[in-house]
CSV table of C-alpha atoms and ligand atoms in Angstrom, one decimal:
chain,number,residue,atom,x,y,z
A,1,UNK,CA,108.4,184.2,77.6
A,2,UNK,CA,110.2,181.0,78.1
A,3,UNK,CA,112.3,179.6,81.3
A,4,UNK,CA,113.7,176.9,79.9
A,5,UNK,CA,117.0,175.8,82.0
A,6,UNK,CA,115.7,178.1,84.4
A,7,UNK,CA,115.7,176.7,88.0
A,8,UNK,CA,113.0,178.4,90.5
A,9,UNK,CA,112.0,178.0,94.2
A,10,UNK,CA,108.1,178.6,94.9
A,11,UNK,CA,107.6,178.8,97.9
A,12,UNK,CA,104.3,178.7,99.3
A,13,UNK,CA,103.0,179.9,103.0
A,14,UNK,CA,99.7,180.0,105.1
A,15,UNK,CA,97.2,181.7,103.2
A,16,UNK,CA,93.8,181.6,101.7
A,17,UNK,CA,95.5,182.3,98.2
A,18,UNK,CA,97.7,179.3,98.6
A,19,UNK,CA,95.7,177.5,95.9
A,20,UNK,CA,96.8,180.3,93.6
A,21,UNK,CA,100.1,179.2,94.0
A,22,UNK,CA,99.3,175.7,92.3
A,23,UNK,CA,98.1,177.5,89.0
A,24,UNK,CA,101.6,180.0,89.2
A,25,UNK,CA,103.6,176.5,89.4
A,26,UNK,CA,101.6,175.2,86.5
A,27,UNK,CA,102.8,178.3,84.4
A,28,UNK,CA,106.3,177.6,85.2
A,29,UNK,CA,106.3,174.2,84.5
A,30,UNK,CA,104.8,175.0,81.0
A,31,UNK,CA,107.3,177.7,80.6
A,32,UNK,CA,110.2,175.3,81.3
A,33,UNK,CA,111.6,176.3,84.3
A,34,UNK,CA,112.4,173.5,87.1
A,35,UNK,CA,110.5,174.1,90.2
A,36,UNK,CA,111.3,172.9,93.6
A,37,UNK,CA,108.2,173.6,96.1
A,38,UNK,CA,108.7,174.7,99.8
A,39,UNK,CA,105.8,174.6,101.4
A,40,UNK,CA,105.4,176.1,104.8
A,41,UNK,CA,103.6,174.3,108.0
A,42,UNK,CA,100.6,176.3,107.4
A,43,UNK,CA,100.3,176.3,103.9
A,44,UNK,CA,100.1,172.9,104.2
A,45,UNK,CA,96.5,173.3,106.1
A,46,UNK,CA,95.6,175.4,102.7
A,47,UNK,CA,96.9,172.8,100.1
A,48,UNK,CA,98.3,169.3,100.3
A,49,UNK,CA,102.0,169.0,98.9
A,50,UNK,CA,100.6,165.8,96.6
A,51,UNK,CA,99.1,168.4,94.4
A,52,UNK,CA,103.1,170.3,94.2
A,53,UNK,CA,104.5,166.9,94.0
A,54,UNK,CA,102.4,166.2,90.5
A,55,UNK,CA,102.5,169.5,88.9
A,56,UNK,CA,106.2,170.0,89.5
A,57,UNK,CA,107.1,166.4,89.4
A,58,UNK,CA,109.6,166.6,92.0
A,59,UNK,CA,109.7,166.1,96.0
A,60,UNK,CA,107.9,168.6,98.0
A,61,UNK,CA,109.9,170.6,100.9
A,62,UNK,CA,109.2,171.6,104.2
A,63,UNK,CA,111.0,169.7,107.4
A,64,UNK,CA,113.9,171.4,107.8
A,65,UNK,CA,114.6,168.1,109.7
A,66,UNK,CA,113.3,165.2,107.8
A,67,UNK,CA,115.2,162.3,108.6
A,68,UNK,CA,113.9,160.6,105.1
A,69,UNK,CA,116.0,163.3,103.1
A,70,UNK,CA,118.6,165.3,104.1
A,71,UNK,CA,117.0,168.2,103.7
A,72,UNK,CA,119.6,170.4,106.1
A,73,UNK,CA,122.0,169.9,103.8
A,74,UNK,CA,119.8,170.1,100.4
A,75,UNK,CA,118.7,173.7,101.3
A,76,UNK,CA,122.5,174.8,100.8
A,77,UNK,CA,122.5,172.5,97.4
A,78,UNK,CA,119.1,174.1,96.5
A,79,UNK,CA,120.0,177.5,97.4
A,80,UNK,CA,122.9,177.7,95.4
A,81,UNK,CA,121.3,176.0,92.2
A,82,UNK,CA,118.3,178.3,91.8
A,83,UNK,CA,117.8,181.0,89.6
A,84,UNK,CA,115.5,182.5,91.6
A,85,UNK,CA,113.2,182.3,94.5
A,86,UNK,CA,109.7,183.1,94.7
A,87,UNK,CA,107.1,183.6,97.3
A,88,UNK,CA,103.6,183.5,96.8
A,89,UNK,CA,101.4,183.8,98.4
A,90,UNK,CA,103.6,185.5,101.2
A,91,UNK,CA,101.9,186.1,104.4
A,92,UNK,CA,102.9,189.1,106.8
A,93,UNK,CA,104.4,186.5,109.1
A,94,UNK,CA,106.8,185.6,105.8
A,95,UNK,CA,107.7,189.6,105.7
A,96,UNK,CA,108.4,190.0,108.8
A,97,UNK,CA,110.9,186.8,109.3
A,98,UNK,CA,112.3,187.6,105.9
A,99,UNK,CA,113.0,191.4,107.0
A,100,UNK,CA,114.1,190.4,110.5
A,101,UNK,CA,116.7,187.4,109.4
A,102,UNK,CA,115.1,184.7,111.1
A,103,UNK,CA,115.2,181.0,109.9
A,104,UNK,CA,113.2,178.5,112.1
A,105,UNK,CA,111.8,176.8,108.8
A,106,UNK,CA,112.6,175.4,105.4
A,107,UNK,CA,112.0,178.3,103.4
A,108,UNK,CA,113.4,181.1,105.8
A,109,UNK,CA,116.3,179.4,105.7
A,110,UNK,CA,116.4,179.1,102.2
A,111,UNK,CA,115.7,182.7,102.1
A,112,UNK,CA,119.1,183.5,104.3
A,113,UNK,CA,121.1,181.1,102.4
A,114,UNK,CA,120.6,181.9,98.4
A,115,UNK,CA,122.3,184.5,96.5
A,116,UNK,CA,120.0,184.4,93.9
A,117,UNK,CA,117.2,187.1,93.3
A,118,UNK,CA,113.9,187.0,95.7
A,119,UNK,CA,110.2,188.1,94.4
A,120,UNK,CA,108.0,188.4,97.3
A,121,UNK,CA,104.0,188.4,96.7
A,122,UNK,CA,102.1,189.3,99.5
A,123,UNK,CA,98.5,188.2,99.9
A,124,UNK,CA,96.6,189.3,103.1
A,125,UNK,CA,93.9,191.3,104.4
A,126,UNK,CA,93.6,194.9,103.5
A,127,UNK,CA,93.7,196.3,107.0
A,128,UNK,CA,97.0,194.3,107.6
A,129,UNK,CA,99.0,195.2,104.4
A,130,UNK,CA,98.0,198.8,105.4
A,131,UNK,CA,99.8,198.0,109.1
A,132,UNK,CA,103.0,200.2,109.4
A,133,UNK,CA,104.5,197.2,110.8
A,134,UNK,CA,104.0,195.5,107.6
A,135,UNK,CA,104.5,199.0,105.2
A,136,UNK,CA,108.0,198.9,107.3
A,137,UNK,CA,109.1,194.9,107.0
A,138,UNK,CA,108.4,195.5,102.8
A,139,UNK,CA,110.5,198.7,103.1
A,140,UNK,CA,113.5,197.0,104.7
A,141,UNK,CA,113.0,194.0,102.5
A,142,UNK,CA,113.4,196.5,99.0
A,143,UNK,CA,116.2,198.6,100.6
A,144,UNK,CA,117.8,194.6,100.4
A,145,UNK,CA,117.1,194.4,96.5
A,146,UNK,CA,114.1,191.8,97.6
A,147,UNK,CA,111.6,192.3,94.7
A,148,UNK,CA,108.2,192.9,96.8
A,149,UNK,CA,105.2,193.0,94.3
A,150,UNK,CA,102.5,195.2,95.7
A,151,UNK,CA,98.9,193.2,96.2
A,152,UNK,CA,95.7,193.6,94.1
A,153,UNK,CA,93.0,195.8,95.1
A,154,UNK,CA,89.6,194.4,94.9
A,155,UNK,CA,87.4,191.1,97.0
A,156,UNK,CA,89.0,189.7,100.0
A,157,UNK,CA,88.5,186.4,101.6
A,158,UNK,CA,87.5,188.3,104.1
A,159,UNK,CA,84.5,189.3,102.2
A,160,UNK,CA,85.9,192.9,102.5
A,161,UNK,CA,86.9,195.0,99.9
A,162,UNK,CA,90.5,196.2,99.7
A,163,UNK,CA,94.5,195.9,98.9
A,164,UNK,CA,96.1,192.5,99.5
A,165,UNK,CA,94.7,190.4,96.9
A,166,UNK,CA,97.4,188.1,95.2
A,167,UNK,CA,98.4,189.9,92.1
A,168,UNK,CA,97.3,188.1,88.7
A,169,UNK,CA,99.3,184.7,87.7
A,170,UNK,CA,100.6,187.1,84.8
A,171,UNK,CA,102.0,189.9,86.6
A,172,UNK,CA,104.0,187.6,89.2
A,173,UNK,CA,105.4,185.9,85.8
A,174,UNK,CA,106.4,189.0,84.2
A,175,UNK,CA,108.2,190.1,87.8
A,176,UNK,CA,109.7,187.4,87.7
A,177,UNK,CA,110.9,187.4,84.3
A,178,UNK,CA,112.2,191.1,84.8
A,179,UNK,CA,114.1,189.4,87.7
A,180,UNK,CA,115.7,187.4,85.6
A,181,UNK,CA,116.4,189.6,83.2
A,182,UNK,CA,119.9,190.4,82.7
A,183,UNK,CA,119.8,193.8,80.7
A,184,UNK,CA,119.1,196.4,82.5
A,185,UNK,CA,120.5,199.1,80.5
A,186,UNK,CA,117.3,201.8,80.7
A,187,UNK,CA,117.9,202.4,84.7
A,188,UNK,CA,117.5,205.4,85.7
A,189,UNK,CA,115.5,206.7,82.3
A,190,UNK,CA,112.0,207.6,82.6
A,191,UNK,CA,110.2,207.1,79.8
A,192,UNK,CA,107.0,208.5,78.0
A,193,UNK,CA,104.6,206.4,76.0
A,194,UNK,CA,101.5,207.1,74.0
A,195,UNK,CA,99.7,204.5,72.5
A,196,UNK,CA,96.5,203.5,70.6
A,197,UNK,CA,93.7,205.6,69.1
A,198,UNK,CA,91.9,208.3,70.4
A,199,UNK,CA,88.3,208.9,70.2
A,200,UNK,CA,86.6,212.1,69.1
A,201,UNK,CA,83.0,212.1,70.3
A,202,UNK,CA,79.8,213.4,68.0
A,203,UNK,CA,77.3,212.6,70.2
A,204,UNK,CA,77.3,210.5,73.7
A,205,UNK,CA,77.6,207.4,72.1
A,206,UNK,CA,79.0,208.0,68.8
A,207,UNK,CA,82.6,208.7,68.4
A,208,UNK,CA,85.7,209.6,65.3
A,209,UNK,CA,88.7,207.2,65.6
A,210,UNK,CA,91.0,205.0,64.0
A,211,UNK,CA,92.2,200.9,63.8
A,212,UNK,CA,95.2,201.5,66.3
A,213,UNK,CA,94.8,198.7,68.6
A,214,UNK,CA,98.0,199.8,71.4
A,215,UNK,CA,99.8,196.8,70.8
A,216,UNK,CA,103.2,199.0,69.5
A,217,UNK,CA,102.9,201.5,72.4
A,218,UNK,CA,102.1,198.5,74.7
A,219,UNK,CA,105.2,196.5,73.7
A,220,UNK,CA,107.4,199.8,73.4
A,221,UNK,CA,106.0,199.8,77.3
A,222,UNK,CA,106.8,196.6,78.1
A,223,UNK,CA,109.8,196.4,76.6
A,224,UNK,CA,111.4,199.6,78.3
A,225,UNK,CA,110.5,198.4,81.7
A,226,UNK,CA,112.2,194.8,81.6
A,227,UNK,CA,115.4,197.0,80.7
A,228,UNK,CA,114.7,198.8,83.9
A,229,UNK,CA,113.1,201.9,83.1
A,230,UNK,CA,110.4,203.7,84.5
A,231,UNK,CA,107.1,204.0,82.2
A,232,UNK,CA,104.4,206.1,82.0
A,233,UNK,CA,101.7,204.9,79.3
A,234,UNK,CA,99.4,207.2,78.3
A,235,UNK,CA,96.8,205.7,76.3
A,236,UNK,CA,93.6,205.6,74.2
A,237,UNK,CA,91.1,203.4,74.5
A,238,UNK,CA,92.4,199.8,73.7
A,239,UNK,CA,91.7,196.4,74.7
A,240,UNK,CA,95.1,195.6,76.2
A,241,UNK,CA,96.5,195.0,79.9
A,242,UNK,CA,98.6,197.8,80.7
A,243,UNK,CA,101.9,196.2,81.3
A,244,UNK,CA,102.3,195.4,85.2
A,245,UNK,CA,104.3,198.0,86.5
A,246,UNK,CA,103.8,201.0,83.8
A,247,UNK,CA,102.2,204.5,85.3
A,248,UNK,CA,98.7,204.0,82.9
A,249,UNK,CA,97.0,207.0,82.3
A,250,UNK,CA,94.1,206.2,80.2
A,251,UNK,CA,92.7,209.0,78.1
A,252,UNK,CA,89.8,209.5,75.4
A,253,UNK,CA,90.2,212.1,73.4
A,254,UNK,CA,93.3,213.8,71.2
A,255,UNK,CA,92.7,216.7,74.3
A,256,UNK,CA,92.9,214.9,77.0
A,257,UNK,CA,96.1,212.7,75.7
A,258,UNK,CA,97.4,216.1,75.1
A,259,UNK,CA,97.1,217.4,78.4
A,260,UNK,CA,98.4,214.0,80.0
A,261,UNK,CA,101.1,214.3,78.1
A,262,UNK,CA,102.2,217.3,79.0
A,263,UNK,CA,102.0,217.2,82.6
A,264,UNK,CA,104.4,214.2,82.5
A,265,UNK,CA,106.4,215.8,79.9
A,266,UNK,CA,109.0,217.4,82.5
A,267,UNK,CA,109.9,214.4,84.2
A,268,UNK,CA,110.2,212.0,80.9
A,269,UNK,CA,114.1,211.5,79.7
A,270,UNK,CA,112.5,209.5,76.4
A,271,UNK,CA,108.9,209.8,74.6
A,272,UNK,CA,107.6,207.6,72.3
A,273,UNK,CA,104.5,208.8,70.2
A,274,UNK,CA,103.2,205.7,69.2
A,275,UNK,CA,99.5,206.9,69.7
A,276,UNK,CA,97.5,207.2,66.3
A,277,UNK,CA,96.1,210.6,67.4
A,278,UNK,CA,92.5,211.2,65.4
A,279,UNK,CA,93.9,214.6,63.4
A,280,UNK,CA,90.2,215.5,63.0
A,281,UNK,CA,87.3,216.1,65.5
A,282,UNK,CA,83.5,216.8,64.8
A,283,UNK,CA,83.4,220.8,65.7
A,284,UNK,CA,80.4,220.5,67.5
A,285,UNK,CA,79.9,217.2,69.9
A,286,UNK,CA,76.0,217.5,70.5
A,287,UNK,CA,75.4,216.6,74.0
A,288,UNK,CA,72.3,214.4,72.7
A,289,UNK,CA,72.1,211.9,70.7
A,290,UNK,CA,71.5,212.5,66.4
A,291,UNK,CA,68.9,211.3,65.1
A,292,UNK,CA,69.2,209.4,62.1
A,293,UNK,CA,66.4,209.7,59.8
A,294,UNK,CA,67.7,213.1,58.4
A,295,UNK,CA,68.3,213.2,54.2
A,296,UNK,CA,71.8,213.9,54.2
A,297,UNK,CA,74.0,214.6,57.6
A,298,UNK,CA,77.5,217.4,56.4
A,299,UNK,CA,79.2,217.1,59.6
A,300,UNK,CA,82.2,220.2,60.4
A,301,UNK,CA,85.5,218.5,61.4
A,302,UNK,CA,88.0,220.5,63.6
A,303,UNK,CA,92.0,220.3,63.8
A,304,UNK,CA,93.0,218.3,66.8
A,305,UNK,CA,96.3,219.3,68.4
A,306,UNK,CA,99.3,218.2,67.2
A,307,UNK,CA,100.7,216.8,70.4
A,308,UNK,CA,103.9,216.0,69.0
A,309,UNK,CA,104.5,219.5,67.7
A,310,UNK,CA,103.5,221.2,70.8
A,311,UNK,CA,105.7,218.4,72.4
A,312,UNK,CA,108.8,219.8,70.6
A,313,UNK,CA,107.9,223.3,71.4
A,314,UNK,CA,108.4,222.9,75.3
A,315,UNK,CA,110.8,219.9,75.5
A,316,UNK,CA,114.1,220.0,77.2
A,317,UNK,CA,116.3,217.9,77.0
A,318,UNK,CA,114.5,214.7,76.1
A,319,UNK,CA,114.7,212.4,72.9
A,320,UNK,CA,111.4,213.0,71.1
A,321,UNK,CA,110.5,209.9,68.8
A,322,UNK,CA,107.4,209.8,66.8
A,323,UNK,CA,105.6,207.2,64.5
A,324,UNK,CA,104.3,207.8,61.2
A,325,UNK,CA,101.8,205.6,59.6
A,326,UNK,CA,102.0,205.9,56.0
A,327,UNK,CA,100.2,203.9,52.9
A,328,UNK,CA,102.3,205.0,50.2
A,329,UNK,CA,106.1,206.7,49.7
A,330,UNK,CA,106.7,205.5,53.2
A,331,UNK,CA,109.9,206.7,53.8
A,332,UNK,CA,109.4,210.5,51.6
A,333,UNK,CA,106.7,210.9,53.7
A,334,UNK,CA,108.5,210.0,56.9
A,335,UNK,CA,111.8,211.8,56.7
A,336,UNK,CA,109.1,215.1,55.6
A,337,UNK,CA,107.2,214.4,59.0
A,338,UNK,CA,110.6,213.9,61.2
A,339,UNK,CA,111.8,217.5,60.0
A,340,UNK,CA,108.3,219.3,59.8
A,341,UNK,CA,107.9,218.0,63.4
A,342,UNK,CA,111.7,218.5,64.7
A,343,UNK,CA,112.3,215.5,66.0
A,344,UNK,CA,115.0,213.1,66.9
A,345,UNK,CA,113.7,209.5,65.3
A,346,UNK,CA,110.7,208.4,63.0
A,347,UNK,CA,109.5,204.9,63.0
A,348,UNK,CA,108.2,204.6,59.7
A,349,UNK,CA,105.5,201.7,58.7
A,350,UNK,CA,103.2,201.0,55.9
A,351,UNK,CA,100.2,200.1,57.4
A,352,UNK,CA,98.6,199.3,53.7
A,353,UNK,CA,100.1,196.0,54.1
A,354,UNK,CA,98.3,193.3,56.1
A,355,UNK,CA,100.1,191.5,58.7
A,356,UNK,CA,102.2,194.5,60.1
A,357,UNK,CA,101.1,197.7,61.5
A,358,UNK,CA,97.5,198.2,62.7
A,359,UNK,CA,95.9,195.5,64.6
A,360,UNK,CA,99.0,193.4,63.7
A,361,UNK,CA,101.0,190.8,66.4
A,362,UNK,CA,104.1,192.1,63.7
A,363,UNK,CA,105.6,195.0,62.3
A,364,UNK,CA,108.2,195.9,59.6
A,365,UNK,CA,109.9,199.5,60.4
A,366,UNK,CA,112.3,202.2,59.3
A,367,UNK,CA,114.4,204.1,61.5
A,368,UNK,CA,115.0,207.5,60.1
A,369,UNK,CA,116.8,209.7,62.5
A,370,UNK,CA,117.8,213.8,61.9
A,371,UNK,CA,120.8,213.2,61.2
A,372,UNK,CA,119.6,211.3,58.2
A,373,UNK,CA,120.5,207.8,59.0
A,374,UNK,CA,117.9,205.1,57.7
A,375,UNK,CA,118.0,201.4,59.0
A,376,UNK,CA,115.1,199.0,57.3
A,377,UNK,CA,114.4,196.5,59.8
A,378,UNK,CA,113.4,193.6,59.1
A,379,UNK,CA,109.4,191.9,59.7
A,380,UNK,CA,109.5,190.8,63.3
A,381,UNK,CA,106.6,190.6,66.6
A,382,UNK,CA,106.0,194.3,67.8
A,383,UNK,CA,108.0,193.4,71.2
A,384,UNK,CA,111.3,192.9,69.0
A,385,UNK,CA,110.8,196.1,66.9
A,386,UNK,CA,109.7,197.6,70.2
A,387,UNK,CA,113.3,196.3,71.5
A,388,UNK,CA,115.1,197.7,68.3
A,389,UNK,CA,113.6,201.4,68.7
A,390,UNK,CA,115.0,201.3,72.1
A,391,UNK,CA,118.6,200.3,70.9
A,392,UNK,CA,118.3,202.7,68.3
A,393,UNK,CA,117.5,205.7,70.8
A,394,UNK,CA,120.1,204.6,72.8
A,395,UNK,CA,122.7,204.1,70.2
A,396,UNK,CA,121.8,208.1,68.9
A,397,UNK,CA,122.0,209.8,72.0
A,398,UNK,CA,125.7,208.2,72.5
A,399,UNK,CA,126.5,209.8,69.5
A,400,UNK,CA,125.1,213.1,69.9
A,401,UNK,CA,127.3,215.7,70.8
A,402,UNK,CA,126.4,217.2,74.3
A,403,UNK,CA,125.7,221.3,72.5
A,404,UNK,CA,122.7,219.3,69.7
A,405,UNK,CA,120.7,218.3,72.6
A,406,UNK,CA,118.5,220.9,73.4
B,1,LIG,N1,100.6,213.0,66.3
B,1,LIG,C1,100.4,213.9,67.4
B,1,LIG,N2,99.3,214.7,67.4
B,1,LIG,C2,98.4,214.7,66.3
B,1,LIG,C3,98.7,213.8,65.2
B,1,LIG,C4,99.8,213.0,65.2
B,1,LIG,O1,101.2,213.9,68.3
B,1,LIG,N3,97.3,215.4,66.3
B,1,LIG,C5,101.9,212.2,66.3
B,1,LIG,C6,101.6,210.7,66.3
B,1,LIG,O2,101.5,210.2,67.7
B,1,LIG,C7,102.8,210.2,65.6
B,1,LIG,C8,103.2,211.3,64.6
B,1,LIG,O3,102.6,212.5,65.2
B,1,LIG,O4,103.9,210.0,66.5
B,1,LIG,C9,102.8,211.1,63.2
B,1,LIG,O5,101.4,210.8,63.2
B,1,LIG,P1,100.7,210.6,61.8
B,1,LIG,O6,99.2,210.4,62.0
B,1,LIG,O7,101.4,209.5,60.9
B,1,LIG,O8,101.0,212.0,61.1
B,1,LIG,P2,100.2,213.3,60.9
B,1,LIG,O9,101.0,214.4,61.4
B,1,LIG,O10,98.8,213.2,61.5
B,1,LIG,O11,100.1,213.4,59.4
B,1,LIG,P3,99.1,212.7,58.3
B,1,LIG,O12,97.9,212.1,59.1
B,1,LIG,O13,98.7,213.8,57.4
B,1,LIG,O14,99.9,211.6,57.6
């Protein structure tokens, strides 16, 4: 992600988590943007403005009437410069001035007088995020097209446990960058996506499964939600974040992906089977543990389901793609799975070769669709080919003809 040319407002206002707000401007910084702090009267009692002043390397803002600046004016300037403006931590005080249109400070004025997008973070205690007062301020705020990113769940400074942590530096930067970004042509989709392996259990700690490591299915995730869809990710076990914003249903087993996938089936307009679904699982899973001074162990595999199958059985009208992982006669053995299965688009990949496919930060594809086209692309990082099956998808279902989707 970069921000270079990108202007951004932080603000910052009274609460504990206002010294989170110093590592968020750091990120900018190193990501390129230009960052003017506004720092509110109270968050000035969490953190000094010397420490904004030196990270952002420019003046900090506050006194709507500073007679040293003239800041009445340069609020108009700055408002109308940005990119964006962003609040965090946001206190419930914030929401509530932001919903209601007042400006008796710096950054509610600034707030009133930009055009360009808002992202709100709200940090507070649990019991006061849960206020209706506060569930109704955040309502009117997103019925404006103010981004409002809901709090963490977990420690408080309160020492209680609960909703209104402030989300992760991460998750505010990729808000942010989905703020900023300008395609948005996946509104209104909802899309499907499995990823990583799944694991067949023998015995309670032993397990069948495979190298995926979800980083495809992950990007395909990511990717579809910064063009404004709506994602569910249904995945095996991986060592990934589930991108900020994605529906994750984590599963185990080929079964239990199955199942999830299923019941979210009806509402999907687009699934992706990126999973690398174990086709094989021990027939028996003995509910202890083997022991393993035996001579010889002959184990009885089972037949998973084929999710994808069952998938094409029951769909409507949604546009089915699948993955195929192959080591040799990639594309014979793709175009045979893509008509076997009854499916809309393949994404072939030869996983024998290092550097792309499993594991891999990269990955080189072919698009085979049913109606037999075949684009190679070219080696690129798995959030570009994730970008490219999404173009493709959306480039075929222009094209087909209303009566071929079924
Ligand atoms: N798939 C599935 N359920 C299975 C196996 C595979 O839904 N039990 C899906 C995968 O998610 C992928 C596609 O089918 O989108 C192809 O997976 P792959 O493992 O390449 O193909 P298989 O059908 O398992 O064929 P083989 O392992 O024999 O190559």
């Amino acid at each position: 992600m970069t921000l270079k040319g990108k202007e951004i407002i932080l603000g910052v206002t009274g609460s504990i988590a206002a010294y989170k707000a110093v590592y968020l401007l750091r990120e900018l910084v190193r990501l390129g943007a230009g960052v003017s702090v506004v720092l509110t009267e109270h968050a000035q009692k969490f953190v000094g403005p010397l420490t904004f002043r030196t990270l952002s390397g420019r003046p900090v803002l506050s006194d709507l009437f500073d007679p040293q600046t003239d800041a009445a004016v340069e609020h108009v300037e700055l408002a109308a410069r940005c990119h964006a403006l962003v609040v965090a931590p946001a206190t419930a005080n914030l929401l509530a001035k932001a919903a209601h249109g007042i400006a008796d400070d710096f950054l509610t004025t600034l707030l009133l007088a930009t055009q360009a997008p808002v992202l709100v973070v709200p940090a507070m205690d649990g019991a006061m995020w849960d206020h209706p007062a506060v569930a109704a301020n955040v309502a009117t705020l997103r019925s404006r097209g103010v981004g409002v990113l809901e709090p963490d769940l977990g420690e408080l400074a309160s020492g209680l446990a609960g909703k209104g942590r402030l989300p992760e530096i991460d998750a505010i930067l990729e808000a942010l960058h989905r703020l900023l970004s300008p395609v948005r042509d996946l509104s209104g989709e909802r899309v499907l996506v499995t990823a990583g392996p799944t694991r067949e259990p023998l015995d309670p700690v032993r397990y069948f499964s495979n190298r995926s490591s979800g980083k495809m299915g992950n990007a395909l995730a990511l990717a579809a939600l910064r063009r404004g869809a709506e994602v569910v990710l249904v995945s095996g076990p991986t060592s990934l974040t589930p991108p900020p914003g994605a529906v994750f249903v984590p599963v185990g087993t080929a079964e239990e992906m199955r199942e999830a996938v299923l019941q979210h089936l009806p509402s999907a307009t687009i699934v992706i089977k990126a999973a690398a679904v174990a086709d094989y699982r021990p027939k028996e899973s003995n509910a202890v543990k083997l022991k393993s001074k035996q001579e010889g162990l002959t184990l009885t595999l089972a037949p998973t389901p084929d999710i994808l199958k069952e998938v094409e059985a029951r769909k409507g009208e949604q546009f089915v793609v699948g993955f195929a992982a192959e080591t040799h006669d990639v594309k014979r053995n793709a175009r045979e799975k893509l008509e076997s299965k009854r499916i809309d688009l393949m994404v072939a990949n030869d996983v024998s070769q290092s550097g792309i496919g499993f594991e891999a930060d990269d990955n080189q594809v072919t698009l085979l669709d049913r109606w037999g086209g075949v684009i190679d692309l070219p080696r690129m990082p798995k959030l570009q080919v994730a970008n490219a099956v999404l173009d493709r998808i959306l480039a075929l279902r222009a094209q087909m003809p209303a009566n071929v989707r079924r």
